[in-house]
């Protein structure tokens, strides 16, 4: 005869559930107590931006730092550590003491760099702990109308094919989203462009306005004012849907490039090993700020979409995009020593 497990009485199941709830409540109560015992934060916090001042990463970091300083009761100082396609700043934070006082304003670039650079001194997924995604910003293909006559993507492609020399495009550095968008644009259109890497949006925009490079695929933020003034012409955005601040600019797919969908997200990470209660405190304050009407209004002005997702959601996004960009990097044969 087969045997069956003895049913657990309803009273026992109820008591077990209540015990689990009580344990969860105790753990939740323990987090602020642990923070109080550690005195976190008791001194200024450094928010590292891996690009020069003036770019989207810097703008978002400063927009977050001001209200975060008020929430934490300690200054949040934006510190610029540019170089090597944003990997120098990431390496600095990855090797910092995991105490919550050194944070990184990371971006999609770091999920690309993992596949582009043959040797990185850190592992982005293992050595850094996600806190929250701050915002997502579409990239936009722009040209300087004083130096490039193209009024749309088709005209730009025709111009590139007819040019005796390769037209140039600037990026924020090797292995960044702008670099990869440029390689995907070439693969989708069958043209060849000369890649010119910069240390960030600031110097790139200066040269774009001066005509030293023909185009860029930068995020909307650093070029929006120049698009509105007519100094730069927007031809297409790189995401699947149009930007709310540039509603008349078509997507790459609308311009004939099927399946083209690459945007740039920005988020805060801490060194791996940072106490969970510290990460939880940072996430709670940051998410509340990011989801506030005041922050949303500030993001709207620069063409960014605020996020404020959970640490777990950000970790999944990083894992998914690392795998996705690994395929694109392999297809585009993009490698950097």
XYZ file of C-alpha atoms in Angstrom:
337
model
C 0.000 0.000 0.000
C 1.353 3.481 -0.842
C 1.991 5.828 2.063
C 1.114 9.514 2.148
C 2.562 12.280 4.365
C 0.448 13.198 7.367
C -1.363 16.509 6.685
C -0.052 19.434 8.720
C -2.817 20.782 10.974
C -4.156 24.219 10.038
C -3.174 25.609 13.453
C 0.455 24.523 12.958
C 0.571 26.084 9.470
C -0.854 29.328 10.842
C 1.626 29.395 13.734
C 4.538 28.779 11.341
C 3.387 31.600 9.054
C 3.105 33.986 12.013
C 6.602 33.029 13.165
C 8.000 33.750 9.701
C 6.284 37.150 9.618
C 7.674 37.956 13.051
C 11.170 36.982 11.895
C 10.846 39.183 8.770
C 9.717 42.090 10.928
C 12.698 41.622 13.233
C 15.109 41.585 10.294
C 13.548 44.727 8.838
C 13.805 46.444 12.217
C 17.424 45.335 12.557
C 18.577 47.203 9.429
C 18.030 50.747 10.744
C 19.401 49.641 14.133
C 22.586 48.400 12.435
C 22.843 51.705 10.566
C 22.387 53.608 13.792
C 25.097 51.521 15.459
C 27.527 52.082 12.568
C 26.659 55.767 12.375
C 26.338 55.644 8.583
C 26.774 58.072 7.042
C 29.126 59.978 9.333
C 31.238 61.738 6.682
C 31.031 62.908 3.029
C 30.276 60.383 0.299
C 32.092 60.357 -3.047
C 30.023 59.747 -6.188
C 32.539 58.915 -8.916
C 31.760 59.939 -12.497
C 33.971 58.057 -15.000
C 33.761 60.871 -17.584
C 34.824 64.544 -17.647
C 32.456 67.245 -16.384
C 29.692 68.399 -18.724
C 28.455 65.064 -20.071
C 25.229 63.238 -19.295
C 26.800 61.106 -16.544
C 28.065 64.224 -14.786
C 24.751 66.062 -15.188
C 22.772 63.138 -13.727
C 25.241 62.666 -10.878
C 24.915 66.310 -9.839
C 21.126 66.226 -10.164
C 21.061 63.278 -7.739
C 23.840 64.431 -5.407
C 22.129 67.605 -4.207
C 18.886 66.070 -2.856
C 20.751 62.938 -1.720
C 23.024 65.091 0.452
C 19.949 66.471 2.170
C 18.439 63.020 2.653
C 21.607 61.491 4.104
C 22.644 64.510 6.155
C 26.155 64.391 4.655
C 27.658 65.976 1.509
C 27.633 63.812 -1.602
C 30.630 65.007 -3.607
C 30.743 64.359 -7.368
C 34.270 63.281 -8.284
C 35.417 62.979 -11.906
C 37.757 60.110 -12.829
C 37.639 59.861 -16.640
C 39.563 57.653 -19.012
C 39.672 54.347 -20.903
C 36.015 54.356 -21.929
C 34.780 54.866 -18.336
C 36.690 51.821 -17.046
C 39.216 53.770 -14.932
C 36.476 55.182 -12.710
C 34.790 51.791 -12.439
C 38.060 50.139 -11.446
C 38.652 52.817 -8.793
C 35.271 52.176 -7.156
C 35.523 48.395 -7.511
C 38.750 48.492 -5.468
C 37.488 51.026 -2.900
C 36.652 50.087 0.684
C 33.107 48.608 0.699
C 31.714 50.945 3.328
C 29.214 53.031 1.356
C 31.408 56.113 1.106
C 32.620 55.561 -2.483
C 29.968 55.063 -5.173
C 29.991 54.879 -8.977
C 27.641 56.567 -11.414
C 27.828 53.699 -13.847
C 26.225 53.345 -17.258
C 25.465 50.967 -20.088
C 29.052 51.560 -21.286
C 30.322 49.251 -18.554
C 28.262 46.311 -19.818
C 29.838 46.845 -23.257
C 33.404 47.296 -21.980
C 33.250 43.810 -20.461
C 33.311 42.356 -23.980
C 35.279 45.061 -25.804
C 38.363 45.180 -23.592
C 40.432 41.998 -23.643
C 41.729 42.596 -20.125
C 39.884 44.548 -17.449
C 41.272 44.832 -13.901
C 37.797 44.272 -12.449
C 34.631 42.245 -13.056
C 31.681 44.603 -13.416
C 29.112 42.041 -12.259
C 31.161 40.553 -9.411
C 33.085 43.544 -8.037
C 30.271 46.110 -7.972
C 26.881 45.983 -6.247
C 23.928 47.677 -7.999
C 21.962 50.235 -5.969
C 19.461 51.654 -8.481
C 19.107 52.840 -12.075
C 18.771 56.622 -12.109
C 17.616 57.315 -15.665
C 17.522 56.135 -19.246
C 18.543 58.570 -22.007
C 18.111 57.949 -25.758
C 21.074 58.488 -28.064
C 20.692 60.710 -31.091
C 22.521 60.890 -34.402
C 23.484 64.518 -35.001
C 25.496 66.358 -37.653
C 26.817 69.883 -37.883
C 24.729 71.476 -40.676
C 27.507 73.977 -41.415
C 29.810 71.107 -42.414
C 27.482 68.224 -43.326
C 24.543 68.802 -45.664
C 22.531 65.654 -44.844
C 18.991 66.332 -43.607
C 18.081 62.697 -42.880
C 19.665 59.269 -42.499
C 19.245 58.349 -46.182
C 21.052 61.513 -47.280
C 23.837 60.889 -44.766
C 24.337 57.342 -46.046
C 24.452 58.591 -49.643
C 26.924 61.304 -48.650
C 29.170 58.772 -46.897
C 29.133 56.443 -49.899
C 29.980 59.275 -52.284
C 32.745 60.769 -50.126
C 36.325 60.005 -51.259
C 37.356 59.770 -47.585
C 35.635 58.235 -44.586
C 33.336 60.571 -42.670
C 34.204 60.665 -38.983
C 32.057 60.155 -35.918
C 33.005 60.958 -32.347
C 32.232 58.907 -29.253
C 32.758 59.157 -25.500
C 35.557 56.637 -25.808
C 36.381 53.146 -26.968
C 33.867 50.594 -25.771
C 31.108 53.088 -24.967
C 27.522 52.970 -26.206
C 28.267 55.694 -28.749
C 31.116 53.610 -30.159
C 28.945 50.505 -30.477
C 26.019 52.443 -31.962
C 28.450 53.720 -34.585
C 29.552 50.192 -35.480
C 25.927 49.018 -35.641
C 25.016 51.985 -37.835
C 27.783 51.053 -40.260
C 26.720 47.403 -40.306
C 23.094 48.365 -40.925
C 23.829 50.838 -43.735
C 26.845 49.280 -45.413
C 28.999 52.398 -45.043
C 32.399 52.922 -43.406
C 33.033 55.675 -40.860
C 36.164 56.789 -39.044
C 35.788 56.396 -35.275
C 37.300 59.210 -33.172
C 37.199 58.430 -29.421
C 37.080 61.238 -26.839
C 37.258 61.192 -23.042
C 33.671 62.403 -22.748
C 30.788 64.407 -24.184
C 32.313 67.777 -23.296
C 35.349 67.644 -25.611
C 33.370 65.676 -28.210
C 30.654 68.338 -28.440
C 33.250 71.107 -28.778
C 34.835 69.370 -31.779
C 31.455 68.501 -33.281
C 30.430 72.154 -33.160
C 33.800 73.119 -34.627
C 33.489 70.662 -37.501
C 36.425 68.475 -36.472
C 34.124 65.424 -36.603
C 31.166 65.010 -38.947
C 28.669 63.380 -36.562
C 28.076 61.764 -33.209
C 25.696 59.264 -31.621
C 25.811 60.851 -28.165
C 23.009 60.931 -25.624
C 20.452 63.705 -26.028
C 21.474 65.656 -22.919
C 24.742 67.332 -24.054
C 23.496 68.185 -27.551
C 19.864 69.149 -26.886
C 20.501 72.897 -26.547
C 22.555 72.884 -29.765
C 19.802 71.016 -31.634
C 17.269 73.590 -30.475
C 19.538 76.477 -31.470
C 20.134 74.999 -34.936
C 23.886 74.532 -34.471
C 23.397 70.765 -34.728
C 20.855 68.796 -36.766
C 19.232 65.661 -35.318
C 18.664 62.907 -37.882
C 17.403 59.983 -35.772
C 17.239 58.615 -32.223
C 18.698 55.195 -31.513
C 15.870 53.804 -29.344
C 12.750 51.920 -30.422
C 10.492 54.863 -29.612
C 10.855 58.587 -30.223
C 12.099 60.951 -27.537
C 9.537 63.145 -25.790
C 11.877 66.150 -26.077
C 12.527 65.537 -29.791
C 9.124 64.272 -30.968
C 9.723 65.231 -34.602
C 12.968 63.248 -34.879
C 12.389 59.713 -36.252
C 13.820 56.528 -34.785
C 16.560 54.622 -36.599
C 13.990 51.961 -37.437
C 11.643 54.560 -38.929
C 14.643 55.735 -40.969
C 14.952 52.237 -42.448
C 17.305 50.462 -40.019
C 15.246 47.482 -38.873
C 15.564 46.346 -35.261
C 17.834 49.218 -34.228
C 17.300 49.817 -30.500
C 20.164 50.964 -28.258
C 19.805 53.525 -25.477
C 21.949 54.567 -22.529
C 21.013 53.951 -18.904
C 22.806 55.421 -15.904
C 22.800 54.000 -12.377
C 24.583 53.971 -9.030
C 26.733 51.066 -7.849
C 28.784 50.418 -4.722
C 31.816 48.174 -4.201
C 30.858 44.519 -3.746
C 30.756 43.623 -0.085
C 29.113 46.871 0.978
C 26.845 46.025 3.957
C 23.300 45.188 2.789
C 21.779 47.680 5.220
C 23.910 50.462 3.706
C 22.860 49.521 0.159
C 19.228 49.378 1.342
C 19.485 52.851 2.886
C 21.059 54.309 -0.248
C 18.444 52.653 -2.456
C 15.523 53.879 -0.368
C 16.691 57.495 -0.413
C 17.709 57.467 -4.069
C 14.495 55.792 -5.270
C 12.381 58.305 -3.362
C 14.310 61.197 -4.943
C 14.238 59.720 -8.454
C 10.480 59.107 -8.289
C 9.722 62.625 -7.045
C 7.936 65.164 -9.302
C 10.839 67.587 -8.876
C 13.383 65.085 -10.206
C 11.071 64.045 -13.045
C 10.754 67.667 -14.113
C 14.523 68.056 -14.050
C 14.967 64.919 -16.153
C 12.364 66.061 -18.677
C 14.396 69.209 -19.277
C 17.437 67.187 -20.358
C 15.647 64.426 -22.266
C 16.065 61.727 -19.612
C 13.513 59.245 -18.278
C 13.808 58.642 -14.482
C 13.817 55.007 -13.303
C 14.528 54.244 -9.618
C 14.251 50.448 -9.921
C 15.322 47.889 -7.314
C 18.887 46.647 -6.866
C 17.780 43.218 -8.094
C 16.163 44.658 -11.231
C 19.312 46.631 -11.989
C 21.436 43.496 -11.533
C 19.229 41.587 -13.995
C 19.466 44.462 -16.484
C 23.261 44.431 -16.242
C 23.402 40.657 -16.768
C 21.008 40.754 -19.735
C 22.743 43.648 -21.469
C 26.217 42.226 -20.881
C 25.127 39.110 -22.788
C 23.341 41.145 -25.474
C 26.281 43.463 -26.133
C 28.713 40.554 -26.131
C 26.870 39.284 -29.212
C 26.891 42.722 -30.871
C 30.583 43.237 -30.117
C 31.387 39.838 -31.619
C 29.310 40.542 -34.723
C 30.938 43.970 -35.139
C 34.428 42.589 -34.393
C 35.070 45.416 -31.903
C 38.183 44.767 -29.804
C 40.489 46.952 -27.735
C 43.783 45.934 -26.183
